[in-house]
mmCIF file of C-alpha atoms and ligand atoms in Angstrom:
data_model
loop_
_atom_site.group_PDB
_atom_site.id
_atom_site.type_symbol
_atom_site.label_atom_id
_atom_site.label_comp_id
_atom_site.label_asym_id
_atom_site.label_seq_id
_atom_site.Cartn_x
_atom_site.Cartn_y
_atom_site.Cartn_z
ATOM 1 C CA UNK A 1 -0.173 -0.259 -0.078
ATOM 2 C CA UNK A 2 1.451 3.734 -0.422
ATOM 3 C CA UNK A 3 1.094 5.994 2.225
ATOM 4 C CA UNK A 4 1.190 9.688 3.063
ATOM 5 C CA UNK A 5 2.130 10.837 6.012
ATOM 6 C CA UNK A 6 1.570 14.522 6.756
ATOM 7 C CA UNK A 7 3.594 15.712 9.632
ATOM 8 C CA UNK A 8 5.249 12.406 9.517
ATOM 9 C CA UNK A 9 8.898 13.617 10.743
ATOM 10 C CA UNK A 10 7.539 14.398 14.044
ATOM 11 C CA UNK A 11 7.340 12.120 17.227
ATOM 12 C CA UNK A 12 4.623 9.901 16.546
ATOM 13 C CA UNK A 13 5.020 10.353 12.433
ATOM 14 C CA UNK A 14 8.070 9.012 12.150
ATOM 15 C CA UNK A 15 7.643 5.920 14.646
ATOM 16 C CA UNK A 16 4.344 5.386 12.216
ATOM 17 C CA UNK A 17 6.991 5.318 9.404
ATOM 18 C CA UNK A 18 9.336 2.460 10.643
ATOM 19 C CA UNK A 19 6.235 0.469 11.475
ATOM 20 C CA UNK A 20 4.737 0.929 8.366
ATOM 21 C CA UNK A 21 7.724 0.050 6.031
ATOM 22 C CA UNK A 22 8.187 -2.776 8.634
ATOM 23 C CA UNK A 23 5.185 -4.218 7.063
ATOM 24 C CA UNK A 24 5.972 -3.689 4.065
ATOM 25 C CA UNK A 25 4.311 -0.381 2.813
ATOM 26 C CA UNK A 26 5.608 2.520 0.329
ATOM 27 C CA UNK A 27 6.147 5.414 3.161
ATOM 28 C CA UNK A 28 6.149 9.632 1.317
ATOM 29 C CA UNK A 29 6.373 11.937 4.099
ATOM 30 C CA UNK A 30 5.397 15.448 4.037
ATOM 31 C CA UNK A 31 5.909 18.047 6.821
ATOM 32 C CA UNK A 32 7.192 21.643 7.024
ATOM 33 C CA UNK A 33 9.264 21.186 10.005
ATOM 34 C CA UNK A 34 7.703 23.551 12.696
ATOM 35 C CA UNK A 35 8.456 21.094 15.464
ATOM 36 C CA UNK A 36 10.149 18.478 13.889
ATOM 37 C CA UNK A 37 13.974 17.665 11.470
ATOM 38 C CA UNK A 38 14.528 16.047 8.621
ATOM 39 C CA UNK A 39 17.307 14.116 10.948
ATOM 40 C CA UNK A 40 14.590 12.031 12.126
ATOM 41 C CA UNK A 41 13.613 10.432 8.766
ATOM 42 C CA UNK A 42 17.126 9.802 7.918
ATOM 43 C CA UNK A 43 16.790 7.974 10.761
ATOM 44 C CA UNK A 44 13.600 5.969 9.776
ATOM 45 C CA UNK A 45 15.538 5.026 6.543
ATOM 46 C CA UNK A 46 19.001 3.753 8.978
ATOM 47 C CA UNK A 47 16.479 1.901 10.975
ATOM 48 C CA UNK A 48 14.591 0.690 8.561
ATOM 49 C CA UNK A 49 16.696 0.045 5.452
ATOM 50 C CA UNK A 50 14.203 1.680 3.272
ATOM 51 C CA UNK A 51 13.835 5.097 1.853
ATOM 52 C CA UNK A 52 11.381 7.414 2.149
ATOM 53 C CA UNK A 53 10.247 10.493 -0.225
ATOM 54 C CA UNK A 54 10.372 13.336 1.529
ATOM 55 C CA UNK A 55 8.543 16.894 0.538
ATOM 56 C CA UNK A 56 9.140 20.061 2.502
ATOM 57 C CA UNK A 57 5.483 21.938 2.478
ATOM 58 C CA UNK A 58 2.697 23.103 4.558
ATOM 59 C CA UNK A 59 -0.214 20.740 4.344
ATOM 60 C CA UNK A 60 -2.333 23.797 4.480
ATOM 61 C CA UNK A 61 -0.701 25.154 0.867
ATOM 62 C CA UNK A 62 -3.149 23.915 -1.434
ATOM 63 C CA UNK A 63 -1.059 24.296 -4.551
ATOM 64 C CA UNK A 64 1.672 22.597 -2.905
ATOM 65 C CA UNK A 65 -0.854 19.477 -1.469
ATOM 66 C CA UNK A 66 -2.727 19.112 -5.033
ATOM 67 C CA UNK A 67 1.012 18.494 -6.312
ATOM 68 C CA UNK A 68 2.558 16.179 -3.776
ATOM 69 C CA UNK A 69 -0.666 14.252 -4.100
ATOM 70 C CA UNK A 70 -1.176 14.289 -7.457
ATOM 71 C CA UNK A 71 2.578 12.342 -7.708
ATOM 72 C CA UNK A 72 1.930 10.175 -5.004
ATOM 73 C CA UNK A 73 -1.950 8.793 -5.256
ATOM 74 C CA UNK A 74 -1.709 7.190 -1.887
ATOM 75 C CA UNK A 75 -3.841 4.451 -1.145
ATOM 76 C CA UNK A 76 -4.128 6.080 2.501
ATOM 77 C CA UNK A 77 -3.013 9.117 4.361
ATOM 78 C CA UNK A 78 -2.767 9.694 7.801
ATOM 79 C CA UNK A 79 -3.010 12.868 8.953
ATOM 80 C CA UNK A 80 -0.541 13.810 11.898
ATOM 81 C CA UNK A 81 0.299 17.523 10.800
ATOM 82 C CA UNK A 82 -1.086 19.600 13.381
ATOM 83 C CA UNK A 83 0.145 21.814 16.352
ATOM 84 C CA UNK A 84 0.253 20.026 20.014
ATOM 85 C CA UNK A 85 0.962 22.247 22.864
ATOM 86 C CA UNK A 86 -1.967 22.126 25.017
ATOM 87 C CA UNK A 87 -0.595 25.492 26.891
ATOM 88 C CA UNK A 88 0.708 27.388 23.945
ATOM 89 C CA UNK A 89 -2.829 27.057 22.287
ATOM 90 C CA UNK A 90 -4.261 28.659 25.020
ATOM 91 C CA UNK A 91 -2.246 31.786 24.635
ATOM 92 C CA UNK A 92 -2.547 31.387 20.524
ATOM 93 C CA UNK A 93 -6.018 30.289 19.816
ATOM 94 C CA UNK A 94 -6.384 31.570 16.533
ATOM 95 C CA UNK A 95 -2.986 30.123 14.903
ATOM 96 C CA UNK A 96 -3.816 26.550 16.708
ATOM 97 C CA UNK A 97 -7.568 26.783 14.989
ATOM 98 C CA UNK A 98 -5.916 28.165 11.814
ATOM 99 C CA UNK A 99 -3.401 25.667 11.115
ATOM 100 C CA UNK A 100 -5.424 22.199 12.400
ATOM 101 C CA UNK A 101 -8.456 23.167 10.954
ATOM 102 C CA UNK A 102 -6.614 24.745 7.742
ATOM 103 C CA UNK A 103 -4.746 21.131 7.007
ATOM 104 C CA UNK A 104 -7.644 19.091 7.327
ATOM 105 C CA UNK A 105 -10.163 21.170 5.200
ATOM 106 C CA UNK A 106 -6.653 21.560 2.583
ATOM 107 C CA UNK A 107 -6.365 17.865 2.685
ATOM 108 C CA UNK A 108 -10.568 17.064 2.471
ATOM 109 C CA UNK A 109 -10.315 19.805 -0.794
ATOM 110 C CA UNK A 110 -7.586 17.489 -2.370
ATOM 111 C CA UNK A 111 -8.615 14.192 -1.844
ATOM 112 C CA UNK A 112 -12.046 15.606 -3.823
ATOM 113 C CA UNK A 113 -10.684 16.322 -6.265
ATOM 114 C CA UNK A 114 -7.896 13.626 -6.956
ATOM 115 C CA UNK A 115 -10.963 10.572 -5.873
ATOM 116 C CA UNK A 116 -8.452 9.908 -2.803
ATOM 117 C CA UNK A 117 -10.949 8.562 -0.281
ATOM 118 C CA UNK A 118 -8.782 6.677 2.501
ATOM 119 C CA UNK A 119 -7.364 9.199 5.474
ATOM 120 C CA UNK A 120 -6.710 7.883 9.168
ATOM 121 C CA UNK A 121 -6.530 11.191 11.448
ATOM 122 C CA UNK A 122 -4.406 11.752 14.918
ATOM 123 C CA UNK A 123 -7.471 12.490 17.346
ATOM 124 C CA UNK A 124 -7.070 12.369 21.273
ATOM 125 C CA UNK A 125 -8.715 11.464 24.211
ATOM 126 C CA UNK A 126 -9.047 14.810 25.104
ATOM 127 C CA UNK A 127 -12.322 15.087 23.062
ATOM 128 C CA UNK A 128 -13.612 12.787 26.008
ATOM 129 C CA UNK A 129 -13.801 16.059 27.878
ATOM 130 C CA UNK A 130 -13.638 16.703 31.801
ATOM 131 C CA UNK A 131 -16.786 14.810 32.743
ATOM 132 C CA UNK A 132 -16.707 10.995 31.223
ATOM 133 C CA UNK A 133 -15.525 8.892 33.526
ATOM 134 C CA UNK A 134 -12.934 6.375 32.214
ATOM 135 C CA UNK A 135 -12.643 3.844 30.988
ATOM 136 C CA UNK A 136 -13.541 5.614 27.649
ATOM 137 C CA UNK A 137 -15.334 4.093 25.378
ATOM 138 C CA UNK A 138 -16.162 5.139 21.616
ATOM 139 C CA UNK A 139 -19.478 5.321 22.421
ATOM 140 C CA UNK A 140 -19.881 7.518 24.493
ATOM 141 C CA UNK A 141 -20.503 11.290 23.889
ATOM 142 C CA UNK A 142 -17.814 13.421 23.160
ATOM 143 C CA UNK A 143 -16.976 16.007 25.786
ATOM 144 C CA UNK A 144 -16.463 19.380 26.766
ATOM 145 C CA UNK A 145 -12.323 20.211 25.805
ATOM 146 C CA UNK A 146 -10.849 22.686 28.236
ATOM 147 C CA UNK A 147 -8.504 24.181 25.643
ATOM 148 C CA UNK A 148 -8.354 25.612 21.981
ATOM 149 C CA UNK A 149 -6.274 22.399 21.178
ATOM 150 C CA UNK A 150 -8.944 19.846 22.467
ATOM 151 C CA UNK A 151 -11.151 22.113 20.590
ATOM 152 C CA UNK A 152 -9.374 21.795 17.033
ATOM 153 C CA UNK A 153 -9.339 18.142 17.610
ATOM 154 C CA UNK A 154 -12.707 17.732 18.528
ATOM 155 C CA UNK A 155 -13.835 19.694 15.335
ATOM 156 C CA UNK A 156 -11.141 17.685 12.722
ATOM 157 C CA UNK A 157 -13.033 14.888 14.215
ATOM 158 C CA UNK A 158 -16.745 16.147 13.212
ATOM 159 C CA UNK A 159 -15.296 18.203 9.559
ATOM 160 C CA UNK A 160 -14.443 13.916 8.428
ATOM 161 C CA UNK A 161 -17.207 12.727 9.536
ATOM 162 C CA UNK A 162 -19.325 15.333 8.224
ATOM 163 C CA UNK A 163 -17.141 14.871 5.247
ATOM 164 C CA UNK A 164 -17.616 11.426 4.766
ATOM 165 C CA UNK A 165 -21.367 12.189 5.431
ATOM 166 C CA UNK A 166 -21.914 13.696 2.208
ATOM 167 C CA UNK A 167 -19.553 10.949 0.426
ATOM 168 C CA UNK A 168 -20.503 7.444 1.632
ATOM 169 C CA UNK A 169 -16.966 5.960 -0.381
ATOM 170 C CA UNK A 170 -14.943 7.899 1.808
ATOM 171 C CA UNK A 171 -13.116 5.561 4.273
ATOM 172 C CA UNK A 172 -12.516 7.872 7.765
ATOM 173 C CA UNK A 173 -10.655 6.752 10.525
ATOM 174 C CA UNK A 174 -10.055 8.545 13.897
ATOM 175 C CA UNK A 175 -8.196 7.286 16.048
ATOM 176 C CA UNK A 176 -7.992 8.315 19.731
ATOM 177 C CA UNK A 177 -4.653 8.693 21.065
ATOM 178 C CA UNK A 178 -4.186 8.411 24.777
ATOM 179 C CA UNK A 179 -0.793 9.545 26.404
ATOM 180 C CA UNK A 180 2.070 8.166 24.015
ATOM 181 C CA UNK A 181 5.529 7.609 25.294
ATOM 182 C CA UNK A 182 8.685 6.007 25.258
ATOM 183 C CA UNK A 183 11.236 5.669 21.929
ATOM 184 C CA UNK A 184 12.043 3.461 19.142
ATOM 185 C CA UNK A 185 13.809 0.502 20.858
ATOM 186 C CA UNK A 186 16.961 1.217 18.997
ATOM 187 C CA UNK A 187 17.353 4.893 20.611
ATOM 188 C CA UNK A 188 17.335 6.463 17.079
ATOM 189 C CA UNK A 189 13.841 8.302 17.286
ATOM 190 C CA UNK A 190 12.730 9.575 20.029
ATOM 191 C CA UNK A 191 10.690 12.603 21.116
ATOM 192 C CA UNK A 192 12.462 15.981 21.139
ATOM 193 C CA UNK A 193 10.279 18.456 22.354
ATOM 194 C CA UNK A 194 11.716 22.300 21.986
ATOM 195 C CA UNK A 195 12.128 24.157 25.033
ATOM 196 C CA UNK A 196 10.900 23.448 28.741
ATOM 197 C CA UNK A 197 8.362 20.353 28.168
ATOM 198 C CA UNK A 198 5.041 20.498 29.017
ATOM 199 C CA UNK A 199 4.531 16.620 29.158
ATOM 200 C CA UNK A 200 5.252 14.313 32.153
ATOM 201 C CA UNK A 201 7.710 11.594 30.041
ATOM 202 C CA UNK A 202 9.820 14.193 28.631
ATOM 203 C CA UNK A 203 10.343 16.324 31.521
ATOM 204 C CA UNK A 204 11.024 13.025 33.885
ATOM 205 C CA UNK A 205 13.533 11.606 30.788
ATOM 206 C CA UNK A 206 15.877 15.408 30.837
ATOM 207 C CA UNK A 207 15.709 15.585 34.386
ATOM 208 C CA UNK A 208 17.419 11.611 34.375
ATOM 209 C CA UNK A 209 20.214 13.110 32.345
ATOM 210 C CA UNK A 210 20.842 15.980 33.811
ATOM 211 C CA UNK A 211 19.457 18.267 31.751
ATOM 212 C CA UNK A 212 17.322 19.620 34.664
ATOM 213 C CA UNK A 213 17.612 19.397 38.398
ATOM 214 C CA UNK A 214 13.830 18.003 39.476
ATOM 215 C CA UNK A 215 10.491 16.745 38.489
ATOM 216 C CA UNK A 216 7.506 19.081 39.642
ATOM 217 C CA UNK A 217 4.647 16.917 40.422
ATOM 218 C CA UNK A 218 1.476 19.025 39.904
ATOM 219 C CA UNK A 219 -0.853 17.588 42.590
ATOM 220 C CA UNK A 220 -0.915 14.667 44.974
ATOM 221 C CA UNK A 221 -3.868 15.348 46.540
ATOM 222 C CA UNK A 222 -6.698 13.334 44.067
ATOM 223 C CA UNK A 223 -8.492 10.673 44.599
ATOM 224 C CA UNK A 224 -6.288 8.427 43.601
ATOM 225 C CA UNK A 225 -4.027 5.304 45.598
ATOM 226 C CA UNK A 226 -1.161 7.568 45.762
ATOM 227 C CA UNK A 227 -2.737 10.753 45.363
ATOM 228 C CA UNK A 228 -1.272 11.397 41.860
ATOM 229 C CA UNK A 229 -3.400 11.949 38.484
ATOM 230 C CA UNK A 230 -3.337 8.447 36.694
ATOM 231 C CA UNK A 231 -2.967 8.398 32.723
ATOM 232 C CA UNK A 232 -3.038 5.154 30.297
ATOM 233 C CA UNK A 233 0.650 5.166 28.672
ATOM 234 C CA UNK A 234 1.053 4.051 25.811
ATOM 235 C CA UNK A 235 4.669 2.824 24.095
ATOM 236 C CA UNK A 236 4.475 4.805 20.914
ATOM 237 C CA UNK A 237 5.767 1.786 18.657
ATOM 238 C CA UNK A 238 2.637 0.123 19.947
ATOM 239 C CA UNK A 239 0.909 3.151 18.720
ATOM 240 C CA UNK A 240 2.437 2.727 15.277
ATOM 241 C CA UNK A 241 1.730 -0.762 14.876
ATOM 242 C CA UNK A 242 -2.291 0.379 15.657
ATOM 243 C CA UNK A 243 -1.331 3.079 12.909
ATOM 244 C CA UNK A 244 -0.401 0.415 10.601
ATOM 245 C CA UNK A 245 -3.701 -1.833 11.151
ATOM 246 C CA UNK A 246 -5.610 1.162 10.752
ATOM 247 C CA UNK A 247 -4.346 1.968 7.311
ATOM 248 C CA UNK A 248 -4.626 -1.474 5.765
ATOM 249 C CA UNK A 249 -8.351 -1.351 7.833
ATOM 250 C CA UNK A 250 -9.021 1.861 6.119
ATOM 251 C CA UNK A 251 -8.809 0.990 2.334
ATOM 252 C CA UNK A 252 -11.053 -2.462 2.996
ATOM 253 C CA UNK A 253 -13.461 -0.819 4.532
ATOM 254 C CA UNK A 254 -16.562 2.861 3.912
ATOM 255 C CA UNK A 255 -17.727 4.647 6.521
ATOM 256 C CA UNK A 256 -15.912 6.744 9.696
ATOM 257 C CA UNK A 257 -15.093 4.160 12.715
ATOM 258 C CA UNK A 258 -12.949 5.900 15.743
ATOM 259 C CA UNK A 259 -10.519 3.835 17.695
ATOM 260 C CA UNK A 260 -9.372 4.274 20.941
ATOM 261 C CA UNK A 261 -5.826 3.926 20.821
ATOM 262 C CA UNK A 262 -4.191 2.997 24.427
ATOM 263 C CA UNK A 263 -3.698 -0.118 27.175
ATOM 264 C CA UNK A 264 -6.682 0.128 29.197
ATOM 265 C CA UNK A 265 -3.704 0.290 32.304
ATOM 266 C CA UNK A 266 -3.538 3.850 34.247
ATOM 267 C CA UNK A 267 -0.342 4.465 35.710
ATOM 268 C CA UNK A 268 -0.233 7.319 38.186
ATOM 269 C CA UNK A 269 2.405 10.188 38.185
ATOM 270 C CA UNK A 270 4.456 8.617 40.584
ATOM 271 C CA UNK A 271 4.175 5.419 39.567
ATOM 272 C CA UNK A 272 6.272 6.470 36.735
ATOM 273 C CA UNK A 273 8.651 8.335 38.682
ATOM 274 C CA UNK A 274 9.295 5.002 39.912
ATOM 275 C CA UNK A 275 9.735 2.891 36.798
ATOM 276 C CA UNK A 276 12.035 5.794 35.313
ATOM 277 C CA UNK A 277 14.014 5.525 38.054
ATOM 278 C CA UNK A 278 14.384 1.544 38.069
ATOM 279 C CA UNK A 279 15.662 1.833 33.949
ATOM 280 C CA UNK A 280 18.189 4.769 34.513
ATOM 281 C CA UNK A 281 19.405 3.379 37.147
ATOM 282 C CA UNK A 282 19.185 6.292 39.952
ATOM 283 C CA UNK A 283 15.836 7.783 41.299
ATOM 284 C CA UNK A 284 14.675 10.487 39.667
ATOM 285 C CA UNK A 285 14.425 13.229 41.820
ATOM 286 C CA UNK A 286 10.985 14.933 42.196
ATOM 287 C CA UNK A 287 9.073 17.940 44.769
ATOM 288 C CA UNK A 288 5.176 17.797 44.800
ATOM 289 C CA UNK A 289 3.721 21.115 43.251
ATOM 290 C CA UNK A 290 0.468 22.318 43.408
ATOM 291 C CA UNK A 291 -2.586 21.078 40.598
ATOM 292 C CA UNK A 292 -1.921 22.333 37.464
ATOM 293 C CA UNK A 293 -4.926 23.379 35.682
ATOM 294 C CA UNK A 294 -7.150 21.877 33.214
ATOM 295 C CA UNK A 295 -5.922 18.506 34.288
ATOM 296 C CA UNK A 296 -7.986 15.701 34.272
ATOM 297 C CA UNK A 297 -7.776 13.167 37.998
ATOM 298 C CA UNK A 298 -8.320 10.032 35.457
ATOM 299 C CA UNK A 299 -8.032 8.855 31.756
ATOM 300 C CA UNK A 300 -7.987 5.704 30.421
ATOM 301 C CA UNK A 301 -8.845 3.785 27.382
ATOM 302 C CA UNK A 302 -11.584 0.866 27.083
ATOM 303 C CA UNK A 303 -9.341 -0.561 24.154
ATOM 304 C CA UNK A 304 -11.858 -3.935 23.007
ATOM 305 C CA UNK A 305 -12.562 -2.491 19.847
ATOM 306 C CA UNK A 306 -9.259 -1.559 18.314
ATOM 307 C CA UNK A 307 -8.616 -5.433 19.527
ATOM 308 C CA UNK A 308 -11.767 -6.893 18.313
ATOM 309 C CA UNK A 309 -11.877 -4.875 15.026
ATOM 310 C CA UNK A 310 -8.512 -4.160 14.351
ATOM 311 C CA UNK A 311 -7.105 -6.884 15.823
ATOM 312 C CA UNK A 312 -4.224 -4.993 17.785
ATOM 313 C CA UNK A 313 -4.200 -4.424 20.837
ATOM 314 C CA UNK A 314 -0.606 -2.874 23.204
ATOM 315 C CA UNK A 315 2.249 -5.374 23.799
ATOM 316 C CA UNK A 316 4.945 -3.047 25.784
ATOM 317 C CA UNK A 317 4.415 -2.096 29.555
ATOM 318 C CA UNK A 318 5.857 0.579 31.163
ATOM 319 C CA UNK A 319 8.900 -1.338 31.577
ATOM 320 C CA UNK A 320 9.822 -0.551 27.890
ATOM 321 C CA UNK A 321 8.514 2.434 27.949
ATOM 322 C CA UNK A 322 10.840 3.768 30.325
ATOM 323 C CA UNK A 323 13.987 1.455 29.132
ATOM 324 C CA UNK A 324 13.569 2.923 25.431
ATOM 325 C CA UNK A 325 12.310 7.025 26.289
ATOM 326 C CA UNK A 326 15.930 6.158 28.563
ATOM 327 C CA UNK A 327 18.419 4.717 25.480
ATOM 328 C CA UNK A 328 16.930 7.823 23.126
ATOM 329 C CA UNK A 329 17.110 10.157 25.792
ATOM 330 C CA UNK A 330 21.150 9.225 27.012
ATOM 331 C CA UNK A 331 22.220 8.423 23.720
ATOM 332 C CA UNK A 332 20.563 11.955 22.138
ATOM 333 C CA UNK A 333 20.215 14.020 24.908
ATOM 334 C CA UNK A 334 19.729 17.211 23.234
ATOM 335 C CA UNK A 335 17.667 15.071 20.633
ATOM 336 C CA UNK A 336 18.433 15.689 16.572
ATOM 337 C CA UNK A 337 19.697 19.027 18.011
ATOM 338 C CA UNK A 338 23.512 17.395 18.513
HETATM 339 P P1 LIG B 1 4.997 16.282 16.896
HETATM 340 O O1 LIG B 1 5.189 18.161 16.867
HETATM 341 O O2 LIG B 1 5.738 15.668 16.709
HETATM 342 O O3 LIG B 1 4.599 16.172 15.440
HETATM 343 C C1 LIG B 1 3.734 17.042 14.569
HETATM 344 C C2 LIG B 1 4.093 17.409 12.934
HETATM 345 O O4 LIG B 1 3.326 17.239 12.123
HETATM 346 C C3 LIG B 1 5.758 18.177 13.386
HETATM 347 O O5 LIG B 1 6.671 17.454 12.573
HETATM 348 C C4 LIG B 1 5.425 19.858 12.526
HETATM 349 O O6 LIG B 1 6.397 19.949 12.311
HETATM 350 C C5 LIG B 1 4.624 19.130 11.285
HETATM 351 N N1 LIG B 1 3.491 20.125 10.987
HETATM 352 C C6 LIG B 1 2.611 21.120 12.129
HETATM 353 N N2 LIG B 1 2.186 21.781 11.637
HETATM 354 C C7 LIG B 1 2.247 21.574 10.123
HETATM 355 C C8 LIG B 1 2.155 21.883 8.603
HETATM 356 N N3 LIG B 1 0.602 22.868 8.576
HETATM 357 N N4 LIG B 1 2.257 21.599 7.348
HETATM 358 C C9 LIG B 1 3.214 20.290 7.198
HETATM 359 N N5 LIG B 1 3.274 19.590 8.581
HETATM 360 C C10 LIG B 1 3.195 20.533 9.961
HETATM 361 O O7 LIG B 1 3.460 15.704 17.237
HETATM 362 P P2 LIG B 1 3.357 14.466 17.480
HETATM 363 O O8 LIG B 1 3.376 14.165 18.992
HETATM 364 O O9 LIG B 1 4.191 13.515 16.806
HETATM 365 O O10 LIG B 1 1.747 14.172 17.176
HETATM 366 C C11 LIG B 1 1.538 13.607 16.264
HETATM 367 C C12 LIG B 1 -0.252 13.845 16.253
HETATM 368 O O11 LIG B 1 -1.152 13.239 16.964
HETATM 369 C C13 LIG B 1 -1.053 15.883 15.850
HETATM 370 O O12 LIG B 1 -1.293 15.902 15.189
HETATM 371 C C14 LIG B 1 -1.069 15.486 17.733
HETATM 372 O O13 LIG B 1 -2.233 16.963 17.513
HETATM 373 C C15 LIG B 1 -1.510 13.867 17.672
HETATM 374 N N6 LIG B 1 -1.640 14.014 18.987
HETATM 375 C C16 LIG B 1 -0.554 13.719 20.078
HETATM 376 C C17 LIG B 1 -0.387 12.989 21.099
HETATM 377 C C18 LIG B 1 0.624 13.282 21.977
HETATM 378 O O14 LIG B 1 0.623 13.067 23.486
HETATM 379 N N7 LIG B 1 1.901 13.739 21.205
HETATM 380 C C19 LIG B 1 -1.840 13.266 22.071
HETATM 381 C C20 LIG B 1 -3.109 13.223 20.832
HETATM 382 C C21 LIG B 1 -2.561 13.105 19.579
HETATM 383 C C1 LIG B 2 0.434 13.638 32.447
HETATM 384 C C2 LIG B 2 0.549 13.640 33.729
HETATM 385 C C3 LIG B 2 0.040 15.823 34.772
HETATM 386 C C4 LIG B 2 3.967 17.132 33.829
HETATM 387 C C5 LIG B 2 -1.723 15.836 27.282
HETATM 388 C C6 LIG B 2 -2.346 16.356 26.581
HETATM 389 C C7 LIG B 2 -3.689 15.751 26.036
HETATM 390 C C8 LIG B 2 -2.637 14.866 24.642
HETATM 391 C C9 LIG B 2 -1.543 14.141 25.844
HETATM 392 C C10 LIG B 2 -2.327 15.605 22.582
HETATM 393 C C11 LIG B 2 -0.254 14.982 34.657
HETATM 394 C C12 LIG B 2 1.345 15.409 35.425
HETATM 395 C C13 LIG B 2 2.864 16.756 33.910
HETATM 396 C C14 LIG B 2 4.850 17.467 34.630
HETATM 397 C C15 LIG B 2 3.256 16.308 36.322
HETATM 398 N N1 LIG B 2 -2.019 15.082 23.898
HETATM 399 N N2 LIG B 2 2.791 15.704 35.690
HETATM 400 N N3 LIG B 2 4.595 17.228 36.118
HETATM 401 O O1 LIG B 2 -1.713 16.376 30.423
HETATM 402 O O2 LIG B 2 -2.448 14.088 30.236
HETATM 403 O O3 LIG B 2 -2.036 15.448 27.933
HETATM 404 O O4 LIG B 2 -0.751 14.908 26.445
HETATM 405 O O5 LIG B 2 -3.531 15.023 21.985
HETATM 406 O O6 LIG B 2 -4.218 16.107 25.023
HETATM 407 O O7 LIG B 2 -3.800 17.184 27.327
HETATM 408 O O8 LIG B 2 -0.074 14.602 29.470
HETATM 409 O O9 LIG B 2 2.266 14.148 29.857
HETATM 410 O O10 LIG B 2 1.248 16.230 30.495
HETATM 411 O O11 LIG B 2 0.959 15.126 31.919
HETATM 412 O O12 LIG B 2 3.239 15.911 37.602
HETATM 413 O O13 LIG B 2 6.097 18.260 34.694
HETATM 414 O O14 LIG B 2 1.807 13.997 34.733
HETATM 415 O O15 LIG B 2 -0.513 16.462 36.118
HETATM 416 O O16 LIG B 2 -1.362 14.220 35.814
HETATM 417 P P1 LIG B 2 -1.464 14.891 29.750
HETATM 418 P P2 LIG B 2 0.897 15.377 30.294
#
């Protein structure tokens, strides 16, 4: 199968490129490197020994995308390109709505022009909002989001669903990721956040490698066994393999389908701190701080549908997650920037 990965040089896209190539599919990537580096794709080629066709373009640029899609005519598009920092989205809402919505509309318009019908989309567990109680099922109503980033995902899901409603020859697969973490086991590719990390695992990794002094745990007074929030941390290679199954499904089925990509197992912040300390061989220094605005206490998936329909389930646990994150961080302490 020929695939086109928008935002494929980013964290999840680059790992998915590896999984796609290893499953025998062809991969082309389009990225503007807003939050990534072409070095990630060079390393994908190094891991797999296979070539990736790489385009530098803005996915919201219709002329550029028309040319790229005409050249590739992919069987399936996986749409990763987007801005993803929750806090930044509160400060710069129009940039988030513009980029995330425009890229999706441009893709849909070009797909229609060229008769391309299959798209897999990077959605997020954030669309379940604050009021649903975990485990989250795909059948639950979407919730009220707490930030513009979350609303872009909520709206992109709706836009894609409406596009299918108007054209039943389309196949739309909406993947709701839980908390993607870890790195490829080679240590060659991984998450490379710019500036101070917002997310837990990159922050812990940078403390472990000595780039930051200590982690601040955002609140230990939640109604959970150790008082810290619980999440469904999923190894990025498990997530990547879920995309292979979703893309294969998309070419064989018409309709709009939603799948949670999570493990179904919640772990607390302190569970992750402990597991990372075990993986890197020294304890992670942390202090307890106040709660972070907008955090939900608990989030985890019911992962039955992906297992039953796609034949996919997460295989790696938090020990592999921490082992691989540590390998990436310790061998690339400055990310791709070195
Ligand atoms: P990332 O920032 O590493 O990757 C996104 C990629 O898209 C980057 O390479 C960036 O340069 C590119 N990009 C952004 N806007 C673009 C544009 N207009 N044109 C071309 N390229 C553009 O992020 P990621 O963690 O790999 O996330 C991939 C997708 O998954 C995003 O849509 C994100 O919202 C979604 N998602 C991520 C998480 C997470 O925790 N990482 C969770 C749920 C959903
Ligand atoms: C995990 C836990 C924090 C940092 C975010 C987005 C979500 C999705 C995934 C894209 C929480 C705690 C964190 C720190 C801490 N992204 N924490 N100290 O908030 O579950 O999800 O990324 O769709 O939309 O909101 O992930 O990694 O930021 O936090 O104590 O320095 O770690 O409070 O309990 P989150 P996270």
